[in-house]
Short mmCIF file of C-alpha atoms and ligand atoms in Angstrom, two decimals:
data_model
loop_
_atom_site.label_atom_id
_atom_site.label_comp_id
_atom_site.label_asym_id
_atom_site.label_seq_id
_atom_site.Cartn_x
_atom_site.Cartn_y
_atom_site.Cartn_z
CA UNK A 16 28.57 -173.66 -62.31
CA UNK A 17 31.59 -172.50 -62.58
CA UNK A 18 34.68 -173.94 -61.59
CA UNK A 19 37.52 -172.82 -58.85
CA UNK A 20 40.82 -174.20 -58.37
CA UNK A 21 42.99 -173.10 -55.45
CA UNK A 22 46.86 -174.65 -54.58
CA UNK A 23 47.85 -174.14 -51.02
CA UNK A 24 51.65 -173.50 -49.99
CA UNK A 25 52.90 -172.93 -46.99
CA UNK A 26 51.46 -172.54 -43.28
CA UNK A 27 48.30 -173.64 -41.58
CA UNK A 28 46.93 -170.24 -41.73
CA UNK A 29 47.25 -170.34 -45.46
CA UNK A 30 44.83 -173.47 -45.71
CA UNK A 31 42.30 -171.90 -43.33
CA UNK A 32 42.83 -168.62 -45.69
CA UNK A 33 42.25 -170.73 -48.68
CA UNK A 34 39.25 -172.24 -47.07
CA UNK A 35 37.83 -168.46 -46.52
CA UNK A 36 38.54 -167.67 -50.21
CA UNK A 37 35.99 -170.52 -51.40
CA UNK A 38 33.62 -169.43 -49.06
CA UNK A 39 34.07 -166.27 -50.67
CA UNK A 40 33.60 -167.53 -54.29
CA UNK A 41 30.58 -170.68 -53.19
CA UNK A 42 28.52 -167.23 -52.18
CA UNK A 43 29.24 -166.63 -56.74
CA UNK A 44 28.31 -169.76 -57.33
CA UNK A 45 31.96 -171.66 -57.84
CA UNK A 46 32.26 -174.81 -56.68
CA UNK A 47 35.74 -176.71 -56.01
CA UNK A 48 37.69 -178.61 -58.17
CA UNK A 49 41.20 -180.42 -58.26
CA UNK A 50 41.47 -180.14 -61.61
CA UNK A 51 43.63 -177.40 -62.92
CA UNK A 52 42.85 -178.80 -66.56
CA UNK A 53 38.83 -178.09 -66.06
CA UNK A 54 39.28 -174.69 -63.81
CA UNK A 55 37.48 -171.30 -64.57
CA UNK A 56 40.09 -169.73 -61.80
CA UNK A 57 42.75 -170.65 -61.20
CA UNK A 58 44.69 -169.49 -57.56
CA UNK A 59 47.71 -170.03 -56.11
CA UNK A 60 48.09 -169.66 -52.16
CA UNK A 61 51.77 -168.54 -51.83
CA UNK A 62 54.25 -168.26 -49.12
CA UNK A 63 57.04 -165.56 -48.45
CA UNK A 64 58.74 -166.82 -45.53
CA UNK A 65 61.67 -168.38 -47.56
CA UNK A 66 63.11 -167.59 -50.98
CA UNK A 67 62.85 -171.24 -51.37
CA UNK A 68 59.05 -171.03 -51.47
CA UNK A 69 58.70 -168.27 -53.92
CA UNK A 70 60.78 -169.84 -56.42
CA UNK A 71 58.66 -173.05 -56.00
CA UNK A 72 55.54 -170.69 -56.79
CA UNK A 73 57.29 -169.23 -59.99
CA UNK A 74 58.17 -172.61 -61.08
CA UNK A 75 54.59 -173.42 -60.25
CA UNK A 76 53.03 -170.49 -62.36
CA UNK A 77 55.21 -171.57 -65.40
CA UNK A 78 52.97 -175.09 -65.52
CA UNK A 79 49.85 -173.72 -64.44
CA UNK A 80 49.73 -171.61 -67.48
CA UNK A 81 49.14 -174.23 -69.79
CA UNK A 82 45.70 -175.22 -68.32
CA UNK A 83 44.52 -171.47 -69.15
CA UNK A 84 41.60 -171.20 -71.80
CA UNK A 85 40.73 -167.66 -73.21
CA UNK A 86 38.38 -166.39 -70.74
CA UNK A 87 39.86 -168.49 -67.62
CA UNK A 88 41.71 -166.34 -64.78
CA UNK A 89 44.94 -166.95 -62.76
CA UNK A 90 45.72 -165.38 -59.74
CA UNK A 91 48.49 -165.14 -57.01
CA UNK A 92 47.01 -164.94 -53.55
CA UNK A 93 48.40 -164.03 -49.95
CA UNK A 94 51.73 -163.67 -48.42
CA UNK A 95 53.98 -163.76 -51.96
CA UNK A 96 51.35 -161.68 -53.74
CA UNK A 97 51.15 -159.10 -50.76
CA UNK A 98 55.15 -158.66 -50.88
CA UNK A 99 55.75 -158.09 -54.87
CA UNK A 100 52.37 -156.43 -55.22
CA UNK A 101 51.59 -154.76 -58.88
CA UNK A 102 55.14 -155.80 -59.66
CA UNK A 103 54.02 -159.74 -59.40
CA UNK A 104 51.88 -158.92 -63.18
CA UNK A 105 54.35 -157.16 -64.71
CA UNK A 106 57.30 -160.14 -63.98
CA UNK A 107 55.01 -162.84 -64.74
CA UNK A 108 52.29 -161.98 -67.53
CA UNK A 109 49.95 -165.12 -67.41
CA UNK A 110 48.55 -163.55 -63.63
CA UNK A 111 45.36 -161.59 -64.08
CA UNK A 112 45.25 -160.93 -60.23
CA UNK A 113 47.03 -160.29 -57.54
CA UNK A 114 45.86 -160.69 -54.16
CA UNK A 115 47.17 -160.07 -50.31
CA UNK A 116 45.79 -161.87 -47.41
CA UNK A 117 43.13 -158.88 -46.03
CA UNK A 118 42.08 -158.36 -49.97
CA UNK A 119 39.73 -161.76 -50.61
CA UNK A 120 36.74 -160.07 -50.63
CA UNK A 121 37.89 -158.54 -53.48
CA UNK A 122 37.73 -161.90 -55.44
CA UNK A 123 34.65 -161.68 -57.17
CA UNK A 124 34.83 -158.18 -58.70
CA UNK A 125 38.70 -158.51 -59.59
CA UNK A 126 38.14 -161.89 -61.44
CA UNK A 127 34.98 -159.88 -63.00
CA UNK A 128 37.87 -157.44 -64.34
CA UNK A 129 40.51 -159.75 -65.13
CA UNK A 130 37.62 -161.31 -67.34
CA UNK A 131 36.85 -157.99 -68.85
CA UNK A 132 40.90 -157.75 -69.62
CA UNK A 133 41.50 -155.68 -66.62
CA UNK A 134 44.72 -157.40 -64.85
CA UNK A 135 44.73 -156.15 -61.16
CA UNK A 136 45.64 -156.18 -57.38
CA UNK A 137 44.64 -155.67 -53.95
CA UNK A 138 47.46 -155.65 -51.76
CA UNK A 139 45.98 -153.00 -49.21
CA UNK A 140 45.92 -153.63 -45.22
CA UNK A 141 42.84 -153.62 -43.56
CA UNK A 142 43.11 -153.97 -40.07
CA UNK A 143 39.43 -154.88 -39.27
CA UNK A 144 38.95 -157.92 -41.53
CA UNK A 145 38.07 -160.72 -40.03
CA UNK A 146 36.19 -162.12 -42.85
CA UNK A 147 33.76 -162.35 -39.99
CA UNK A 148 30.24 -163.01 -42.04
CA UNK A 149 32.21 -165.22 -44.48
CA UNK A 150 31.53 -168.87 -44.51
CA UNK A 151 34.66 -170.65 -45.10
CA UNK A 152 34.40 -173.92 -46.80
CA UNK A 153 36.38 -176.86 -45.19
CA UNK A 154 37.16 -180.14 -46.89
CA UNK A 155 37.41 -182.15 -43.22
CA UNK A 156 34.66 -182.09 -40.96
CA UNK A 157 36.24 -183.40 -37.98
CA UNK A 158 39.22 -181.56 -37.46
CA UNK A 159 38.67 -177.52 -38.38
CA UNK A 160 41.06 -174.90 -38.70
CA UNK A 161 39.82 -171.54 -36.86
CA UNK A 162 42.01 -168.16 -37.09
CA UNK A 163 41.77 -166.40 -33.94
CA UNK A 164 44.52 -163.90 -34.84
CA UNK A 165 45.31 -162.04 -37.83
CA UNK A 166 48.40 -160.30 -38.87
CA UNK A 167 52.07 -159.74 -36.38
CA UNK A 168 53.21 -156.89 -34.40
CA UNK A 169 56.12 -158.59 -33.33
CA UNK A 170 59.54 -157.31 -35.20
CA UNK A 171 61.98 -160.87 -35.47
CA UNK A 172 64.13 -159.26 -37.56
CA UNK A 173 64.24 -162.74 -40.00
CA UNK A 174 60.59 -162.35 -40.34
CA UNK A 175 58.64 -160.84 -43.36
CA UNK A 176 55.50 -161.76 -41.67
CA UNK A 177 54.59 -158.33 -40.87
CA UNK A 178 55.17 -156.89 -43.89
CA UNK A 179 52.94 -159.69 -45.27
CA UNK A 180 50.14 -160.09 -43.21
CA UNK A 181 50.12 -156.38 -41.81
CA UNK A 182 49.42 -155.65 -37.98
CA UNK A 183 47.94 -157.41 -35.20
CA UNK A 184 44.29 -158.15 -34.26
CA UNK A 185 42.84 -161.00 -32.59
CA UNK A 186 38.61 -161.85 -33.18
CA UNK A 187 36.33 -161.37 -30.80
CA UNK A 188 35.99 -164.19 -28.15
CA UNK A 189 32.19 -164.69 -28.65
CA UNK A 190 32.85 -164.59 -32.63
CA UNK A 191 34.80 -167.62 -32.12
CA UNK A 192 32.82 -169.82 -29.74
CA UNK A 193 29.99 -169.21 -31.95
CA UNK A 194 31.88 -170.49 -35.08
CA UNK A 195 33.26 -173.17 -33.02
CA UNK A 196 30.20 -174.09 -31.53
CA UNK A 197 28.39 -174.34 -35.41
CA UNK A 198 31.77 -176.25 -36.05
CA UNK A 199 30.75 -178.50 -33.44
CA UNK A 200 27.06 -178.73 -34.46
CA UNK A 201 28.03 -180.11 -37.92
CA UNK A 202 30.27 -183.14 -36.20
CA UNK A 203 33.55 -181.39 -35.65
CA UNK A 204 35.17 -182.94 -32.80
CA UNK A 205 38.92 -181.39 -33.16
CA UNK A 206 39.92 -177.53 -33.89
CA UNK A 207 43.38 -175.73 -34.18
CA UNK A 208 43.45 -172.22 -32.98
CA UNK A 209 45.17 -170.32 -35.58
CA UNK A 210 47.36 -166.80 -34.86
CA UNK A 211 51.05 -165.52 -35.64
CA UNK A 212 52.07 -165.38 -32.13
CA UNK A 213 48.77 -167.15 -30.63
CA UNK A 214 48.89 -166.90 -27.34
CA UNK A 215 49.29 -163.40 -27.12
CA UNK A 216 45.60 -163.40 -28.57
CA UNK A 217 43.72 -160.99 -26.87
CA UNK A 218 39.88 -159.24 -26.37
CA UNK A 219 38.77 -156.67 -24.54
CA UNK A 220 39.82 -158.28 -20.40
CA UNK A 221 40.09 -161.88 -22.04
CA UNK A 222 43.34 -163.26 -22.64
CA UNK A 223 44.41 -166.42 -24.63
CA UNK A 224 43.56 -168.00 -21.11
CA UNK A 225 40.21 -167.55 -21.16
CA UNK A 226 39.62 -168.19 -24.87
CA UNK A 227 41.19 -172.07 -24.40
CA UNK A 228 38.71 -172.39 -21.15
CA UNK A 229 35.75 -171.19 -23.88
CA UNK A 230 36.84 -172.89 -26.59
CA UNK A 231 37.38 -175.93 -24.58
CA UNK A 232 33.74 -175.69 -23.05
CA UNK A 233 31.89 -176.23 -25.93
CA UNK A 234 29.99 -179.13 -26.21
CA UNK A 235 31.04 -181.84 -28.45
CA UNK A 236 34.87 -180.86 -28.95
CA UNK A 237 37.09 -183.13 -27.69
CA UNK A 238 40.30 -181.47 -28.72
CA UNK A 239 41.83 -178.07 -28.89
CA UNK A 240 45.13 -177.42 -30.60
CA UNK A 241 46.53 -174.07 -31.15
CA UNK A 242 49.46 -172.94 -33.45
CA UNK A 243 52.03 -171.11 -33.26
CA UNK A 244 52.51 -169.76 -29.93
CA UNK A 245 55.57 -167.12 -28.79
CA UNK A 246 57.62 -168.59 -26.44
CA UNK A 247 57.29 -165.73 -23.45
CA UNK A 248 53.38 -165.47 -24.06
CA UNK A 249 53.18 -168.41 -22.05
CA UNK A 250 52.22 -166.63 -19.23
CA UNK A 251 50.49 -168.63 -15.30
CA UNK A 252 47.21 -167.97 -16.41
CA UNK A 253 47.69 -170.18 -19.82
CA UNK A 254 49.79 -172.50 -18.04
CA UNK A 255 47.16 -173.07 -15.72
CA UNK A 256 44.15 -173.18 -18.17
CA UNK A 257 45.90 -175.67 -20.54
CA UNK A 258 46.74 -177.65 -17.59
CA UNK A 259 42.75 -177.41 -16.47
CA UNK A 260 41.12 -177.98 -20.03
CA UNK A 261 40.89 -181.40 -20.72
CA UNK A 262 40.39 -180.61 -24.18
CA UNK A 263 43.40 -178.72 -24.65
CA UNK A 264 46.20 -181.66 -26.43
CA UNK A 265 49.21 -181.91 -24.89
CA UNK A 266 51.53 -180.96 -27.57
CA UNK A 267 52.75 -177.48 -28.27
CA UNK A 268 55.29 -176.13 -31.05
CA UNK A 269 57.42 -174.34 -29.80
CA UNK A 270 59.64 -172.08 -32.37
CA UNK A 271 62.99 -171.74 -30.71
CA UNK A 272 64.66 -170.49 -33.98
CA UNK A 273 68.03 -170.64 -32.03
CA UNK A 274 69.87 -171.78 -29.15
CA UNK A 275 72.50 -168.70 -28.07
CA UNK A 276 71.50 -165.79 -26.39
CA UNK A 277 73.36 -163.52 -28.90
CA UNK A 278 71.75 -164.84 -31.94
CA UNK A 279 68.29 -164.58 -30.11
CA UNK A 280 69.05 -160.71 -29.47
CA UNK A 281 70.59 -159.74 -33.17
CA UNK A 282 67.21 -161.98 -34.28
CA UNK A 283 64.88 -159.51 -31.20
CA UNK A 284 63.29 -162.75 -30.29
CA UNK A 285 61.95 -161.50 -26.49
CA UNK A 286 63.74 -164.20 -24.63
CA UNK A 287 67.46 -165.70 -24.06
CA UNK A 288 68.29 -169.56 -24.23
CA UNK A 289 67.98 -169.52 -20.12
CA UNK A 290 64.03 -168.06 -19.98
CA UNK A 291 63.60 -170.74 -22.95
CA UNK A 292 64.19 -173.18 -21.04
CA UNK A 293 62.37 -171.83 -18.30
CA UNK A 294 60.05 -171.63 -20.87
CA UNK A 295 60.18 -175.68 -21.36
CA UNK A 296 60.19 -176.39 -17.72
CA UNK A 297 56.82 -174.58 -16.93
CA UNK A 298 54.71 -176.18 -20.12
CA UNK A 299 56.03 -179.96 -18.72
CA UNK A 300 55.69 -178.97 -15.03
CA UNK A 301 51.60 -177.99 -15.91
CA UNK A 302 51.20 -180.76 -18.39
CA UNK A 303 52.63 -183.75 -17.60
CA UNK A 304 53.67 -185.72 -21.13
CA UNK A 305 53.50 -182.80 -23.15
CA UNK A 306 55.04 -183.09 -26.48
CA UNK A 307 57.27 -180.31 -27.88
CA UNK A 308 58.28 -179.63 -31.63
CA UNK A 309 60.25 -176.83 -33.20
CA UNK A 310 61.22 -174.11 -35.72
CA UNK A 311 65.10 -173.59 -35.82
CA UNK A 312 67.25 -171.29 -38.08
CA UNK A 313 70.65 -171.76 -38.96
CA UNK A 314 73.27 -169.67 -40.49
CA UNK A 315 71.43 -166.07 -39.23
CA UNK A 316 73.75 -163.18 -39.97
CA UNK A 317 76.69 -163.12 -37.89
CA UNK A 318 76.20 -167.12 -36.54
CA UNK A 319 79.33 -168.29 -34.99
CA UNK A 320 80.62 -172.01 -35.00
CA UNK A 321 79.92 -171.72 -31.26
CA UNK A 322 77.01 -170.12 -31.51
CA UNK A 323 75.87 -172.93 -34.01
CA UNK A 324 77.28 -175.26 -31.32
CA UNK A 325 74.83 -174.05 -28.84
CA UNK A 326 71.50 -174.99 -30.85
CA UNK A 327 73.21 -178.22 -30.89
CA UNK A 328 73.59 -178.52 -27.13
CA UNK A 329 69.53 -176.91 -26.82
CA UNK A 330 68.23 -179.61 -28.80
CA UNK A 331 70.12 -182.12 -27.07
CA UNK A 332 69.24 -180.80 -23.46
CA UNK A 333 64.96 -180.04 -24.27
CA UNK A 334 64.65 -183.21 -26.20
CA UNK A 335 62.58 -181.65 -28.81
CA UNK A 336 59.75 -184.47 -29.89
CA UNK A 337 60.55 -183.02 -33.28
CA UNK A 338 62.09 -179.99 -35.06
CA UNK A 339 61.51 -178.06 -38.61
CA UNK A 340 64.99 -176.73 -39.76
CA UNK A 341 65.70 -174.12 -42.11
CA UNK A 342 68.76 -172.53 -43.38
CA UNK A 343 68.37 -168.33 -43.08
CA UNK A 344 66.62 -166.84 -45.98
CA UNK A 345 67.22 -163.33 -46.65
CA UNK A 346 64.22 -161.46 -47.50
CA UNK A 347 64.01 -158.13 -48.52
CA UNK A 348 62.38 -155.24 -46.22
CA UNK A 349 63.24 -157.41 -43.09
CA UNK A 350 65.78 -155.77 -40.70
CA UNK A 351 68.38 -158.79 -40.43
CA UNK A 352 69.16 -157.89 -43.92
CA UNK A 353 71.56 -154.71 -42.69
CA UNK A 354 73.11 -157.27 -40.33
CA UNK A 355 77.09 -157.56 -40.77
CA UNK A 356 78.48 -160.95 -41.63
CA UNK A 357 76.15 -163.10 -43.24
CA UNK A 358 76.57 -166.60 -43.14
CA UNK A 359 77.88 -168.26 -47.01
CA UNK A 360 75.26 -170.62 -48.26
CA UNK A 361 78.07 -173.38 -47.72
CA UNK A 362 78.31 -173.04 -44.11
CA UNK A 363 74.80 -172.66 -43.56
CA UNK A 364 74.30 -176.44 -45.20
CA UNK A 365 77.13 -178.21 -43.31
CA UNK A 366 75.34 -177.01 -40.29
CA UNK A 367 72.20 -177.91 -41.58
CA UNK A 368 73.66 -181.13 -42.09
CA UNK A 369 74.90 -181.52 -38.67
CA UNK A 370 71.62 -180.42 -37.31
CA UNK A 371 69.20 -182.62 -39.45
CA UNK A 372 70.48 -185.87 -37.96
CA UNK A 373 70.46 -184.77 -34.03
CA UNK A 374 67.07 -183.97 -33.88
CA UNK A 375 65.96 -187.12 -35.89
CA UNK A 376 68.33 -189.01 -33.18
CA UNK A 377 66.24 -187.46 -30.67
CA UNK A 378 63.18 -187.61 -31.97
CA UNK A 379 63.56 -191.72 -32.34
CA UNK A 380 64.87 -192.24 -29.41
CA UNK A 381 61.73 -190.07 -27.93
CA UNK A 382 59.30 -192.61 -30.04
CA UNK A 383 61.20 -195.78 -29.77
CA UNK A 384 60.47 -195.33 -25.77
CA UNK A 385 57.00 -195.18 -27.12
CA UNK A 386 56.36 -198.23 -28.71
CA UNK A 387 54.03 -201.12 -26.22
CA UNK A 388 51.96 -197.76 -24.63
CA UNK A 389 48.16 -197.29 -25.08
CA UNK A 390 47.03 -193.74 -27.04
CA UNK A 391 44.28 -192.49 -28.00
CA UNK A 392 43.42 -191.75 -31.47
CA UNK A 393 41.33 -189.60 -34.00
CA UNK A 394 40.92 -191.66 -37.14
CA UNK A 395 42.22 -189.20 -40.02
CA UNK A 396 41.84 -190.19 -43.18
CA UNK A 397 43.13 -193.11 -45.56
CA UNK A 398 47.22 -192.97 -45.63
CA UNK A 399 48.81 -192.37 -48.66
CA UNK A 400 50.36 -195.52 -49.06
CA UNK A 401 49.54 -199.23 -48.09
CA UNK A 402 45.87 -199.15 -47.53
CA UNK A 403 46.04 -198.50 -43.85
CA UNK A 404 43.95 -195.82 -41.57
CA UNK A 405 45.97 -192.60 -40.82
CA UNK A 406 45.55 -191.44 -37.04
CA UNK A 407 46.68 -188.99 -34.59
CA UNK A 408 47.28 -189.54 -30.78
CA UNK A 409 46.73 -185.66 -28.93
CA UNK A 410 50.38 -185.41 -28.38
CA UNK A 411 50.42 -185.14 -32.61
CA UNK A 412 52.33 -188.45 -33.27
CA UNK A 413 50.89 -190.27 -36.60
CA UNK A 414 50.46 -194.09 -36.12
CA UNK A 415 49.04 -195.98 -39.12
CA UNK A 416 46.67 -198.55 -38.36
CA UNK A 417 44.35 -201.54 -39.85
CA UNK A 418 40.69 -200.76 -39.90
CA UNK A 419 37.66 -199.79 -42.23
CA UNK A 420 36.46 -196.99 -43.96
CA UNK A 421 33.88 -196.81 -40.90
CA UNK A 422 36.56 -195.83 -38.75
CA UNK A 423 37.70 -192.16 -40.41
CA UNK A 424 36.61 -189.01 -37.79
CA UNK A 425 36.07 -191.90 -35.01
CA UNK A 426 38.38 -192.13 -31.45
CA UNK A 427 39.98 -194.87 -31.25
CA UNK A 428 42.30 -196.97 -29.00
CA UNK A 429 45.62 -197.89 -30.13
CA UNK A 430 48.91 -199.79 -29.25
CA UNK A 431 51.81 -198.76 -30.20
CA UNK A 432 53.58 -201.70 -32.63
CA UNK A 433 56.85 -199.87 -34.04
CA UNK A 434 58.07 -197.14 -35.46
CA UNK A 435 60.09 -195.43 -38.29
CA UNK A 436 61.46 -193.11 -36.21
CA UNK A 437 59.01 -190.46 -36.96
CA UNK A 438 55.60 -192.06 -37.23
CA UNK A 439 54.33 -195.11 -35.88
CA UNK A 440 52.40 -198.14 -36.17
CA UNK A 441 49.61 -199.49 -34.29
CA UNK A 442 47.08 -202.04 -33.71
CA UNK A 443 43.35 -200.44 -33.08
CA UNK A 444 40.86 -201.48 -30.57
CA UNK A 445 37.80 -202.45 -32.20
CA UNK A 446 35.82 -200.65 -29.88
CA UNK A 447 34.92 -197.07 -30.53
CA UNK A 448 36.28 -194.25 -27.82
CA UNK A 449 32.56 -192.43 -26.62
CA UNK A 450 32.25 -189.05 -27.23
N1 5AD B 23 64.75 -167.61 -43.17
C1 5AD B 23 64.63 -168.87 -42.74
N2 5AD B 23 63.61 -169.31 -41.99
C2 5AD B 23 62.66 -168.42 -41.64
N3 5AD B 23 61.55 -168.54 -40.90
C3 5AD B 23 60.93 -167.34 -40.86
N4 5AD B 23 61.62 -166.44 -41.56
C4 5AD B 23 62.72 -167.07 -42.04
C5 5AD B 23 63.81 -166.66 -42.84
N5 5AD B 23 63.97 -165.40 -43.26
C6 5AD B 23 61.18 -169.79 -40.23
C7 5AD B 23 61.10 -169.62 -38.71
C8 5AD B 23 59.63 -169.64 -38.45
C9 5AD B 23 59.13 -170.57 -39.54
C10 5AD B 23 57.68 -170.46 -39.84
O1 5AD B 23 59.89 -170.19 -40.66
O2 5AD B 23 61.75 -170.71 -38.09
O3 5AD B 23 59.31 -170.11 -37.15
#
């Protein structure tokens, strides 16, 4: 049989992409290994949302080489591969492939040419794919990753996303209660909804509404996630069927990317600080408790000290349960990068550095008011460290907790004991939460 090995970087949809590309390859045969050193294919799973990330994939490629026999393939897959295209094989000459994120059915016969000495790539949009009749193969069976929504039509002008992932379409509604229902047949109690801008999913007269309410219904799923949303696509009729779904977890991320008006509008984000926080108000008005995280940006073209000043003030007023900062990244093809007065890489790291420790302030002053409640919990997985059970409470917080083997893709109750400041730990009841 012969062996695949694929490295994921980046965002969720990338590790439900790299679960579609072994289903892809199990239908040839390959079956999954973690071995680089024993791989017939070798893929990497690349993101392009930061210059950062590319570089890490580069340095990555350099070290992956070494593992390649005569006869073995190595390939660059999705976002990265889609942006530098044919040029990806002539700047790095170990790739044999190169493929974009609508090209994996491609796989099989492009690794048949790569093995034939043909190096090649398939960075073409197709704005149909679904990968509809393809099987993807998932390494958890509790908790599933499901992509509702392919590809962006929304122009941030930060954002290579489009240019990535090409444009917009969402599945059809009965396509995924039907996955999600087999999902749920084979023991899967927990799925993420997976889109660019998520909740602007729509199909046919159904609206990202209606898909929660489905999702939501089917038997045997006890919790619905969904990632990431746009903040103005929250519109009453998702408000309401979150608020009505008892599935649906009541935790949201929220990308802000910055607090002042004018950095939203040179960034064409469709809302200003004030609907943001309107924003904020509704989601905690229709679910009591809800947790919010964020993305945030600093240093975009043109940022001001004050401007700066006011993501500072945001965080402090919405109380963000926890925040992913990143200095700007210019990327090539995007708009922002005809903006006047971008921000020196200096600047944009003393602000990071003023940033970083406000929203961990926040965030542990959040969890620290946590610590003696009651939560319940899906049973993860081992943690990495220490021998303990990792779990998640459905407002996303991670508390680590004593308990067997037995226990992993189980509900459990669990106290609060302390916390880090970011995660928790717990003591488990022994008895199990009925589905
Ligand atoms: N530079 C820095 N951060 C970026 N993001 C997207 N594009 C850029 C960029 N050019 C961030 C945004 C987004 C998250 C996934 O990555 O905050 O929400």
């Amino acid at each position: 049989m012969p062996l695949i090995y694929i490295e994921t970087y980046g965002c969720q949809m990338n590790v439900s992409d790299s679960e579609l590309m072994l289903g892809v390859l199990a239908r040839e045969g390959y079956v999954r290994t973690d071995d680089p050193g024993v791989a017939d294919v070798m893929l990497v799973n690349t993101c392009a949302v930061r210059d950062h990330a590319e570089q890490r994939v580069l340095g990555r490629m350099g070290e992956l080489k070494r593992h390649k026999r005569p006869g073995d393939v190595l390939g660059v897959v999705g976002c990265m591969a889609q942006r530098l295209g044919p040029t990806l094989l002539e700047r790095v000459p170990q790739v044999d492939l190169v493929i974009g994120p609508d090209g994996y059915r491609s796989l099989p016969e492009l690794i048949a040419r790569a093995r034939g000495g043909e190096r090649a790539a398939d960075v073409e949009f197709k704005s149909w794919e679904h990968y509809e009749d393809v099987p993807a193969v998932r390494a958890d069976r509790s908790s599933a990753f499901v992509t509702v929504q392919r590809g962006c039509d929304y122009r941030c002008t930060f954002c290579i996303v489009p240019m990535t992932r090409g444009p917009e379409r969402s599945r059809k509604l009965a396509d995924v209660v039907s996955e999600v229902t087999r999902l749920a047949d084979s023991g899967t109690t927990e799925v993420t909804l997976l889109g660019q801008t998520v909740n602007s999913y729509h199909d046919g007269d159904c609206d990202f509404a209606d898909l929660l309410r489905a999702v939501g219904a089917v038997a045997g799923i006890r919790r619905v996630r969904f990632t990431s949303p746009y903040p103005t696509d929250f519109t009453p009729r998702v408000l309401d069927a979150m608020a009505s779904t008892p599935a649906v977890c009541e935790h949201v991320h929220l990308p802000v990317q910055s607090g002042s008006s004018r950095v939203l509008k040179r960034m064409l984000r469709r809302y200003d600080r004030g609907r943001f926080l309107e924003v904020v108000a509704a989601l905690r008005q229709a679910v009591p408790g809800i947790a919010l995280t964020t993305d945030i940006i600093v240093g975009f073209p043109g940022e001001t000290e004050d401007e700066f000043q006011e993501t500072l003030s945001l965080v402090a007023e919405v109380q963000f349960d926890d925040a992913y900062t990143f200095k700007y990244s210019v990327r090539e093809g995007t708009p922002a990068v005809r903006l006047k007065d971008h921000v020196a890489e200096e600047v944009q790291g003393e602000r990071l550095e003023r940033l970083i420790p406000l929203v961990r302030g926040v965030a542990r002053r959040k969890n620290i008011g946590l610590v003696g409640t009651m939560h319940e919990v899906l049973v993860e997985g081992r943690a990495k460290r220490g021998g303990l059970l990792q779990t998640r409470t459905r407002t996303n917080k991670v508390a680590l907790v004593e308990g067997p083997e037995e226990w992993i893709g189980t509900y459990r109750h669990v106290r609060f004991t302390g916390t880090t400041g970011s995660t928790f730990t717990g003591q488990a009841a022994t008895e199990l939460v009925v589905l």
